[in-house]
Coordinates of C-alpha atoms in Angstrom, one line a residue:
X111 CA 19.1 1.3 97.8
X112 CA 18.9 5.0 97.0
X113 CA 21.7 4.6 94.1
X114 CA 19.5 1.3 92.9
X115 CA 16.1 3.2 92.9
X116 CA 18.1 6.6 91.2
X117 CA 19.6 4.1 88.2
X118 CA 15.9 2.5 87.5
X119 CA 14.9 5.9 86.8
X120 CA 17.5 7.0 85.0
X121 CA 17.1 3.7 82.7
X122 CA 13.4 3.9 82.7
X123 CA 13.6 7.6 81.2
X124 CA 16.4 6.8 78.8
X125 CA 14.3 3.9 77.7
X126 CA 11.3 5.3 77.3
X127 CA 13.0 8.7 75.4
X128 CA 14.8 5.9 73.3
X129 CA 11.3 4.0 72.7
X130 CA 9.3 7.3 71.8
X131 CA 12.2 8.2 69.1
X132 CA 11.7 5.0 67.5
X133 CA 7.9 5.2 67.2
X134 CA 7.8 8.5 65.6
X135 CA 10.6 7.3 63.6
X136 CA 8.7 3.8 62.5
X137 CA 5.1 6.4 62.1
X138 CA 7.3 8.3 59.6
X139 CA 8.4 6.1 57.7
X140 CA 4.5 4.3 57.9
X141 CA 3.4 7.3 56.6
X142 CA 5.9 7.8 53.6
X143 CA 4.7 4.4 52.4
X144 CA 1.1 5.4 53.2
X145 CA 1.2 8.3 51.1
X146 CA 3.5 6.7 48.3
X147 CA 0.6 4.0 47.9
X148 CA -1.9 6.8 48.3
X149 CA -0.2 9.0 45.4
X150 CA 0.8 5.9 43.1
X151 CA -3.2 5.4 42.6
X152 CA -3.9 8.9 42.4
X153 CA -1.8 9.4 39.3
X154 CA -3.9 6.7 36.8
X155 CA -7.0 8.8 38.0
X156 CA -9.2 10.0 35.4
X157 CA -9.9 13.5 36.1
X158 CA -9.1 16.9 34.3
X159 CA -7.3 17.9 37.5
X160 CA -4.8 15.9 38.7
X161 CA -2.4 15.5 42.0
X162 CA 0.2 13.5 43.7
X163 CA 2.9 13.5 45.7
X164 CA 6.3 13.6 44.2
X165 CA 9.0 12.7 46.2
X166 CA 12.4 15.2 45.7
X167 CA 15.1 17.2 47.1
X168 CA 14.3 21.4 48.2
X169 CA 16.4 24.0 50.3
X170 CA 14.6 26.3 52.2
X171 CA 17.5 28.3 53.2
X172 CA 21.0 28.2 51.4
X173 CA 24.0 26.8 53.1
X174 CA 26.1 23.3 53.2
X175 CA 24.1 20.9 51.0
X176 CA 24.3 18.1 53.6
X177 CA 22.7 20.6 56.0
X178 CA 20.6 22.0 53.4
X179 CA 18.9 20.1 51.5
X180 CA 15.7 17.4 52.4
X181 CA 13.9 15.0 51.2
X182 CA 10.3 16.4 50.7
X183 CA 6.9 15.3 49.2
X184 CA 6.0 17.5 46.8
X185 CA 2.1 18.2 45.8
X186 CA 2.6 18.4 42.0
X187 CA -0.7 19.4 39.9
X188 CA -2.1 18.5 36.0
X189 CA -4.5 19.7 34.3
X190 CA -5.5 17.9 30.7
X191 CA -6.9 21.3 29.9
X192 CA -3.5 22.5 29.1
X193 CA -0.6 23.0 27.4
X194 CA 1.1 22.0 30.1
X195 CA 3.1 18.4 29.8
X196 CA 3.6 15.8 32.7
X197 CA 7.5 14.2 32.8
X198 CA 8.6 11.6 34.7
X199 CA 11.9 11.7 36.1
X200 CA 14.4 8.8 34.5
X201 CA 18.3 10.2 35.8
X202 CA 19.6 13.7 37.0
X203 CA 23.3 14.4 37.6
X204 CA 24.7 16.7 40.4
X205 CA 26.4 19.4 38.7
X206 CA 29.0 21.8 40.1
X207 CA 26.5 24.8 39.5
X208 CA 23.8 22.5 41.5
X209 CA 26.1 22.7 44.3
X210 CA 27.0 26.8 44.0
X211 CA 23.3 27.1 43.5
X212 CA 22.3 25.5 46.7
X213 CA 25.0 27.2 48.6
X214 CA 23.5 30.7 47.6
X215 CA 26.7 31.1 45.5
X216 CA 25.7 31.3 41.9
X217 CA 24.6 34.1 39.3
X218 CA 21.1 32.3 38.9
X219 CA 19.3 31.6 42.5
X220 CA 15.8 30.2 42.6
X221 CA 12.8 33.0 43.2
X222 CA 12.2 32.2 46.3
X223 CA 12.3 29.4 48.7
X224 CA 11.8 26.5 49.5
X225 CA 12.7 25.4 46.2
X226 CA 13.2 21.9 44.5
X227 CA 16.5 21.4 43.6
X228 CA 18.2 20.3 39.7
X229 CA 18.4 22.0 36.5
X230 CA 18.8 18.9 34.1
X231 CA 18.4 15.3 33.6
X232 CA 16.1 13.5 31.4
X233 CA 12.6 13.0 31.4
X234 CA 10.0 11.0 29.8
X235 CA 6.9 12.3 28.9
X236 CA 3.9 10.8 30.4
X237 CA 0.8 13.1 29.8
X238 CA 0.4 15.9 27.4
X239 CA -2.7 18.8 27.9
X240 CA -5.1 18.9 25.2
X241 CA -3.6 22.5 24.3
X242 CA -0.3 21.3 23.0
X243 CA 0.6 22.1 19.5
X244 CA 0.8 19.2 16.8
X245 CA 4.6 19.4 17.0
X246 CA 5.1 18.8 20.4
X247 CA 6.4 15.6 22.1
X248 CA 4.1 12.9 22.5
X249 CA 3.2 10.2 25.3
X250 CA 6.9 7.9 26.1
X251 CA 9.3 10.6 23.7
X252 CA 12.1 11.4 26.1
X253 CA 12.9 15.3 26.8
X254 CA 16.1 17.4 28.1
X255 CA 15.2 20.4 30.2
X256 CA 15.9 23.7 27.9
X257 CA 14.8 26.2 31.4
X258 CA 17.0 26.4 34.2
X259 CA 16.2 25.9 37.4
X260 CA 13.2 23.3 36.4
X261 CA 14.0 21.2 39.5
X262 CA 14.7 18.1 38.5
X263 CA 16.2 16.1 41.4
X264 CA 12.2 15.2 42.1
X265 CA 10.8 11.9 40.6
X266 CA 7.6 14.1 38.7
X267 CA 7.7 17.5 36.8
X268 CA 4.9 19.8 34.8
X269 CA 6.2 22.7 32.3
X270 CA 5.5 24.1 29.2
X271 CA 6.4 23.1 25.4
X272 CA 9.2 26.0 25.6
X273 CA 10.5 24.4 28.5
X274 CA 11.8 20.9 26.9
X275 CA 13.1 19.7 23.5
X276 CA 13.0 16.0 22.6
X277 CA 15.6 13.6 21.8
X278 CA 14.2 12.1 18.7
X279 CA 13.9 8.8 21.4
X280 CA 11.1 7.3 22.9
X281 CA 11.1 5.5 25.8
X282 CA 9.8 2.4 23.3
X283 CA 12.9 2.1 21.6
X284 CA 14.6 0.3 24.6
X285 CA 14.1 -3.7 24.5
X286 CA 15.6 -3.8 27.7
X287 CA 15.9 -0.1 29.8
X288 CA 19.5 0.5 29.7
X289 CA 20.4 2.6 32.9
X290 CA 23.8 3.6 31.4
X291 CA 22.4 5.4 28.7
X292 CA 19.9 6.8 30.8
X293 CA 22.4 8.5 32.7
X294 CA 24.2 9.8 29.7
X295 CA 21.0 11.3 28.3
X296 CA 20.6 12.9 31.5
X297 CA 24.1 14.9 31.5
X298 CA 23.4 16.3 27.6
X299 CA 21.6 20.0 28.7
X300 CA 24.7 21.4 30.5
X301 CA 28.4 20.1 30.2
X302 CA 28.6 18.6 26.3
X303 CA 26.8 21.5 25.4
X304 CA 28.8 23.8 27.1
X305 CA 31.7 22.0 25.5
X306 CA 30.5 21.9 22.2
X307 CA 29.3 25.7 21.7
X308 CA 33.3 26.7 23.1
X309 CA 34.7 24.6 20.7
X310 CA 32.9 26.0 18.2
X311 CA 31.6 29.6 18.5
X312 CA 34.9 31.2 19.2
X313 CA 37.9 30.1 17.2
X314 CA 37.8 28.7 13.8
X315 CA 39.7 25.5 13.8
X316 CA 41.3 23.5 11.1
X317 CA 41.3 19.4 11.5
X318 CA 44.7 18.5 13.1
X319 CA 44.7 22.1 15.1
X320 CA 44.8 21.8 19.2
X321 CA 43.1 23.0 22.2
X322 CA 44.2 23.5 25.3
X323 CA 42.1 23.0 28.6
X324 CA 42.6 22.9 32.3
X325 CA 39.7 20.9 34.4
X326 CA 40.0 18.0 31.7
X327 CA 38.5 15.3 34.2
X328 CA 35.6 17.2 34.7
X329 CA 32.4 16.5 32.7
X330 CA 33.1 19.9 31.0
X331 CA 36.7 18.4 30.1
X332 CA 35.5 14.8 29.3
X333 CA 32.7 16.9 26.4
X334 CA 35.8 18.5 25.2
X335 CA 38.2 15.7 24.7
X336 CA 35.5 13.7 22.8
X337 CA 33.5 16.1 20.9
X338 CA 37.0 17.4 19.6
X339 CA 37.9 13.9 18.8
X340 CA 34.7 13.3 16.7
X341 CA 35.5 17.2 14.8
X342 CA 39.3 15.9 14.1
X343 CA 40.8 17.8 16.4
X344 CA 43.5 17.4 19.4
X345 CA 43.9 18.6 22.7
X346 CA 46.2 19.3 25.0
X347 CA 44.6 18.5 28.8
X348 CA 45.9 19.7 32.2
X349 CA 44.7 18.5 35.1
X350 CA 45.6 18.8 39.1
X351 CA 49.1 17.5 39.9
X352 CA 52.1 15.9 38.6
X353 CA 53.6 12.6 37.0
X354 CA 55.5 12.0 40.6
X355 CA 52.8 12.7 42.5
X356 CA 51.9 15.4 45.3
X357 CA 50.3 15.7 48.9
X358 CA 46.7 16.0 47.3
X359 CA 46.9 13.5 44.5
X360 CA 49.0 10.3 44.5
X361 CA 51.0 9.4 41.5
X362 CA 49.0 6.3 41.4
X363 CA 45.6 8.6 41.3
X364 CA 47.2 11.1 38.8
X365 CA 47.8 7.9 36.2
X366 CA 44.8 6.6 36.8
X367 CA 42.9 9.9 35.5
X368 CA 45.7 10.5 32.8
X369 CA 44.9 6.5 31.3
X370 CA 41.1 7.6 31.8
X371 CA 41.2 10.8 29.8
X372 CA 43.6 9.1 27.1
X373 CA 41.3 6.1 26.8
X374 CA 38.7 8.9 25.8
X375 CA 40.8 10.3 23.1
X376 CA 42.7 13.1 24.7
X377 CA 46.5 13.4 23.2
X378 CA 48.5 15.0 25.7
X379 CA 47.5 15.2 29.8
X380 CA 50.0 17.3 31.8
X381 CA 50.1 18.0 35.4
X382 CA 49.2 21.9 36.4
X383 CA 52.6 21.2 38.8
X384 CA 55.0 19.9 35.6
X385 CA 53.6 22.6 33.2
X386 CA 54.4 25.4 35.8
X387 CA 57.9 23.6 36.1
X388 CA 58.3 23.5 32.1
X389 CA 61.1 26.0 30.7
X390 CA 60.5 27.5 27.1
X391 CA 62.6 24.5 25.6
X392 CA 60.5 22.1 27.7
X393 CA 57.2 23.4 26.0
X394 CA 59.0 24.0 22.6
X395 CA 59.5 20.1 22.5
X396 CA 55.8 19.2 23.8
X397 CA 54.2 21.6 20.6
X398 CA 56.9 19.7 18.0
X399 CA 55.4 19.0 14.9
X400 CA 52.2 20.9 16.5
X401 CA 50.7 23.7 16.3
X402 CA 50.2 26.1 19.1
X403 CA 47.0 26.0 20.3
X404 CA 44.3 28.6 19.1
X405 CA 42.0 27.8 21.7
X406 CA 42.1 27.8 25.6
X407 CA 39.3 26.6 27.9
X408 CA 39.4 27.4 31.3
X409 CA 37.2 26.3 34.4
X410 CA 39.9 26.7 37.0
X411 CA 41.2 30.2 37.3
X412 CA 44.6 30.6 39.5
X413 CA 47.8 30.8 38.5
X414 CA 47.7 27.7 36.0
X415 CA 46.0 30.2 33.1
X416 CA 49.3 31.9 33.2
X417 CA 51.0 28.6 32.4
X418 CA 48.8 27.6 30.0
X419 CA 49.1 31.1 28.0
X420 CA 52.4 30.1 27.5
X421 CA 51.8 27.3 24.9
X422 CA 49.6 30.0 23.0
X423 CA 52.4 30.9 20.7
X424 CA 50.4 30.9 17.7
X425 CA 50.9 34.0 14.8
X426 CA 47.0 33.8 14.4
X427 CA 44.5 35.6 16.7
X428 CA 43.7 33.3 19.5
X429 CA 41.0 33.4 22.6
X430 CA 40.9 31.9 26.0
X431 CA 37.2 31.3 26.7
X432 CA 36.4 31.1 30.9
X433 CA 33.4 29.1 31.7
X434 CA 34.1 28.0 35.1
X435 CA 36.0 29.1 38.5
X436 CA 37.0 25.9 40.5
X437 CA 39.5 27.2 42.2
X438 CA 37.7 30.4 43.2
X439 CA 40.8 32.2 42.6
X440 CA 40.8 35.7 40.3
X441 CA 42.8 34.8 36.8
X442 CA 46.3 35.3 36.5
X443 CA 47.4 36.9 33.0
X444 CA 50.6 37.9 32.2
X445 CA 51.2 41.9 30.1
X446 CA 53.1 40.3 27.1
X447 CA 50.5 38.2 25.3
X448 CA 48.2 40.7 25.1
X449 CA 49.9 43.0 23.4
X450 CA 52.4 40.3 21.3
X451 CA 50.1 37.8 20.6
X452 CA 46.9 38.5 19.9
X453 CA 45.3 36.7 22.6
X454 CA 41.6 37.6 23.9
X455 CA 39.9 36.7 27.3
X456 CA 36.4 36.5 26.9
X457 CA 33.5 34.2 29.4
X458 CA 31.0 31.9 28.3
X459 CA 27.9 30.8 30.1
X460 CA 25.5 28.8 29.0
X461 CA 22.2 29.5 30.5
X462 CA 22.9 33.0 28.8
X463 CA 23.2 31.8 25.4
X464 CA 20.0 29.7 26.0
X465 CA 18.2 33.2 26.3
X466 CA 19.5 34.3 23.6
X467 CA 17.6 31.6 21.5
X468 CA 14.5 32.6 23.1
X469 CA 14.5 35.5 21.0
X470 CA 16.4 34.4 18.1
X471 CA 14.7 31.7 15.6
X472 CA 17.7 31.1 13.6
X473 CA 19.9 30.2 16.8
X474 CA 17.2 28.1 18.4
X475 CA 17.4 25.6 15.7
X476 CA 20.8 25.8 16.1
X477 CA 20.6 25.3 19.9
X478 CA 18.2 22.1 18.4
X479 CA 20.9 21.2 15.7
X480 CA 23.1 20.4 18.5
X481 CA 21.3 18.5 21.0
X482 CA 20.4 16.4 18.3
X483 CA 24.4 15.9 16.9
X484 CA 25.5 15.4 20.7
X485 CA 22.3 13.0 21.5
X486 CA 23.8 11.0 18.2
X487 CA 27.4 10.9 19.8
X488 CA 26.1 9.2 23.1
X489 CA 23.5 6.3 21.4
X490 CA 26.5 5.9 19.0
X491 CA 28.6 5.8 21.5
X492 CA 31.3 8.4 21.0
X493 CA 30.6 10.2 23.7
X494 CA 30.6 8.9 27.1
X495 CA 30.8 10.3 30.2
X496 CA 32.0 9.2 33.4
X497 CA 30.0 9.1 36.9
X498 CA 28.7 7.4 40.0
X499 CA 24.8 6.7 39.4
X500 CA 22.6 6.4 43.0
X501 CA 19.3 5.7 43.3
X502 CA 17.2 8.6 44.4
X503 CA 14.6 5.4 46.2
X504 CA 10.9 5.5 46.3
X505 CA 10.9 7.9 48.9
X506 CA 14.5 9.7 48.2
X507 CA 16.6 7.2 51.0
X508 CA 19.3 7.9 48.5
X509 CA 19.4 11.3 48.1
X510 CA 22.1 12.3 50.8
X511 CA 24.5 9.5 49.9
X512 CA 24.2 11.3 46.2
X513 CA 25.1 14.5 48.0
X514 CA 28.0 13.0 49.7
X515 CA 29.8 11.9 46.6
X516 CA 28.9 15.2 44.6
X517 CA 30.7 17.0 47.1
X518 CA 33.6 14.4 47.7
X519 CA 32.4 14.1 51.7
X520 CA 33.3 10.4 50.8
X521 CA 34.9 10.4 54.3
X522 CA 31.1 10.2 55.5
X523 CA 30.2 7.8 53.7
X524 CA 28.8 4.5 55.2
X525 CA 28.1 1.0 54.7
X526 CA 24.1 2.1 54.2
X527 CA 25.1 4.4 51.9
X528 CA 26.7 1.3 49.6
X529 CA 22.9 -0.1 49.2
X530 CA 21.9 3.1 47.0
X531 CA 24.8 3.4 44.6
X532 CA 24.4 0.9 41.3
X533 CA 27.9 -0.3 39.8
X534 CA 28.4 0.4 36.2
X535 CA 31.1 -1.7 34.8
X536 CA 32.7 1.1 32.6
X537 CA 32.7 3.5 34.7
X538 CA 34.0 2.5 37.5
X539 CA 37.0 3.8 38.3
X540 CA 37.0 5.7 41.5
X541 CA 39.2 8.7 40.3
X542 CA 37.3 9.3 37.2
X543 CA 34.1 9.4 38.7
X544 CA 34.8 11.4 41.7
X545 CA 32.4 14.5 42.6
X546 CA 30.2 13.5 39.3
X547 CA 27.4 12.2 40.2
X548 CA 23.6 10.6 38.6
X549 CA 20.5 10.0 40.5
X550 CA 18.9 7.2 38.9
X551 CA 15.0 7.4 39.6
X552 CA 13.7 4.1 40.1
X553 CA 10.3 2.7 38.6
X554 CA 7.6 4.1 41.2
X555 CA 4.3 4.4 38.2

């Protein structure tokens, strides 16, 4: 009787601890509708000052993105009276840099925290303050984000005229809204620009002339391989692995990325493990009837930028340009070439060169110039990019699923998670879309 009477008590308790959890979970999730509902009506007010709730993604500390980041509502503010512009959020990718950023691990951090999370995507505008000059974007144009660290993983953002530059495409020109190039649109601020000022600022290049680049199936990579196509030139692309395959990547995987990154127009793809294995007459037949490349590009670091130096055998003065550290390893460069060959090592970063246009009129137009060219490659398609595109939801359900397969923690990924990610026919090869990542932002006004 005394064990009977303990269980029922034990049950009751467990039950009732069970029951409470559920409530407050139901109330919460009553509540996020409530004010989603509220916020929706909100925004087609008719006052000077206007503000709703937008739903997105903020740190308040730096750490593990999964244990990081939440899913807030956001109190953003307009006023007509302004010069300020109101964008709605259409797709946002999950760059590499999002991911140092929110780790605390990057050379631009946020100016204090909490902070909203995302430094591109694309954006349509919705309101404009009466303030705005006669040039600026009007109602429906779409906008890239020119300021980092606008925050864009949030479904509604306010800046300033400096703070965007338009596409030359409105959000009328769709007869039907076409997600995939949404998504494309979206990735045009960091990586194909990043691609394209390396091609073209460092090295003058003759049609038919090479360059050489490790990270090739990144989005950095992918820019390369395409925009070079378009110019009339060839590269040479090494990525993680080998032909025969190794313990990290399968030789079914590492075929599967090679066919991906030839399909795109790339004309050689070598494993880091076979170049490091090449002997001189190995890479004297692999540059036959080629010239040595003139231009390196390096996001990796490590050991494989002393391989790659080795194919740099040109008699003209040539330049390996680092814009990225994957393997958070220092760079390994061997005495000879420096002195023989005439070979520089010099950085590039992006955001950097962005504030140099801020003060220089000549190369702000040029920063213009080329969002234009590159926004003409994707709507004519020749330049693609590959990714995984998950809805952000109503009230950000998707968010960590997006997370998860920006930082390859597909392990922990579920069945629910399956309901937020969209299928895009041609880009759905799992290898090539890997860690790249698009939150799609779903109709909510």
């Amino acid at each position: 009787v005394a064990y009977s009477r303990a269980y029922t008590r034990i049950m009751s308790s467990f039950v009732a601890r069970l029951m409470s959890k559920r409530f407050k979970s139901n109330l919460r999730l009553r509540n996020c509708a409530y004010l989603h509902q509220h916020h929706r009506r909100s925004f087609e007010g008719n006052a000077n000052n206007m503000g709703f709730a937008s739903y997105g993604c903020s740190i308040a500390s730096y750490g593990q993105p999964l244990k990081v980041c939440h899913v807030t509502s956001n109190e953003v503010s307009f006023n007509r009276n302004s010069n300020d512009f109101l964008l709605k959020t259409h797709a946002a990718p999950i760059n590499p840099s999002d991911i140092n950023i929110i780790e605390g691990r990057y050379a631009l951090l946020p100016k204090s925290l909490p902070a909203i999370c995302g430094n591109e995507g694309v954006f349509e505008v919705k309101k404009t303050g009466s303030l705005c000059s006669g040039t600026a974007p009007d109602t429906g144009d779409l906008v890239i984000a020119t300021r980092s660290l606008l925050g864009s993983w949030q479904q509604y953002v306010t800046c300033k005229e400096s703070d965007i530059i338009p596409l030359n495409v409105s959000i009328d020109d769709f007869e039907k809204y076409d997600v995939h190039l949404m998504s494309q649109l979206a990735q045009i601020a960091v990586n194909p620009c990043t691609a394209y000022r390396m091609i073209n600022d460092f090295v003058s290049l003759n049609e038919g002339e090479y360059i050489i680049q490790n990270a090739a199936n990144s989005a950095v990579g992918e820019s390369v391989i395409q925009i070079a196509r378009n110019l009339g030139l060839k590269t040479i692309n090494v990525i993680r692995g080998s032909e025969a395959g190794t313990e990290t990547r399968s030789k079914t995987q590492f075929e599967s990325i090679q066919q991906h990154l030839l399909s795109l127009g790339a004309d050689i793809v070598v494993g880091d493990v076979d170049l490091r294995k090449m002997h001189r007459e190995d890479r004297e037949k692999l540059l036959v009837h080629r010239k040595p490349p003139k231009l390196a590009l390096n996001g990796v670091g490590g050991e494989v930028v002393a391989d790659m130096v080795k194919l740099m055998t040109s008699e003209e003065p040539s330049v390996m340009v680092t814009y990225g550290g994957m393997s958070r390893k220092p760079l390994t460069i061997p005495t000879a070439p420096l002195i023989f060959r005439d070979i520089a090592f010099t950085g590039f970063w992006l955001t950097k060169w962005k504030q140099k246009c801020e003060q220089d009129l000549a190369l702000n137009e040029e920063y213009h110039d080329m969002v234009r060219q590159i926004t003409s490659m994707i709507t004519q398609h020749d330049l693609r990019l590959s990714y995984k595109l998950v809805r952000f939801g109503d009230v950000g359900q998707g968010m960590m699923t997006a997370l998860k397969h920006a930082t390859s923690a597909m392990d922990e990924i579920g069945i629910l998670d399956a309901i937020h990610m969209v299928n895009v026919d041609d880009n759905e090869s799992v290898d090539a879309v890997k860690g790249k990542t698009v939150l799609l932002f779903e109709e909510i006004a």
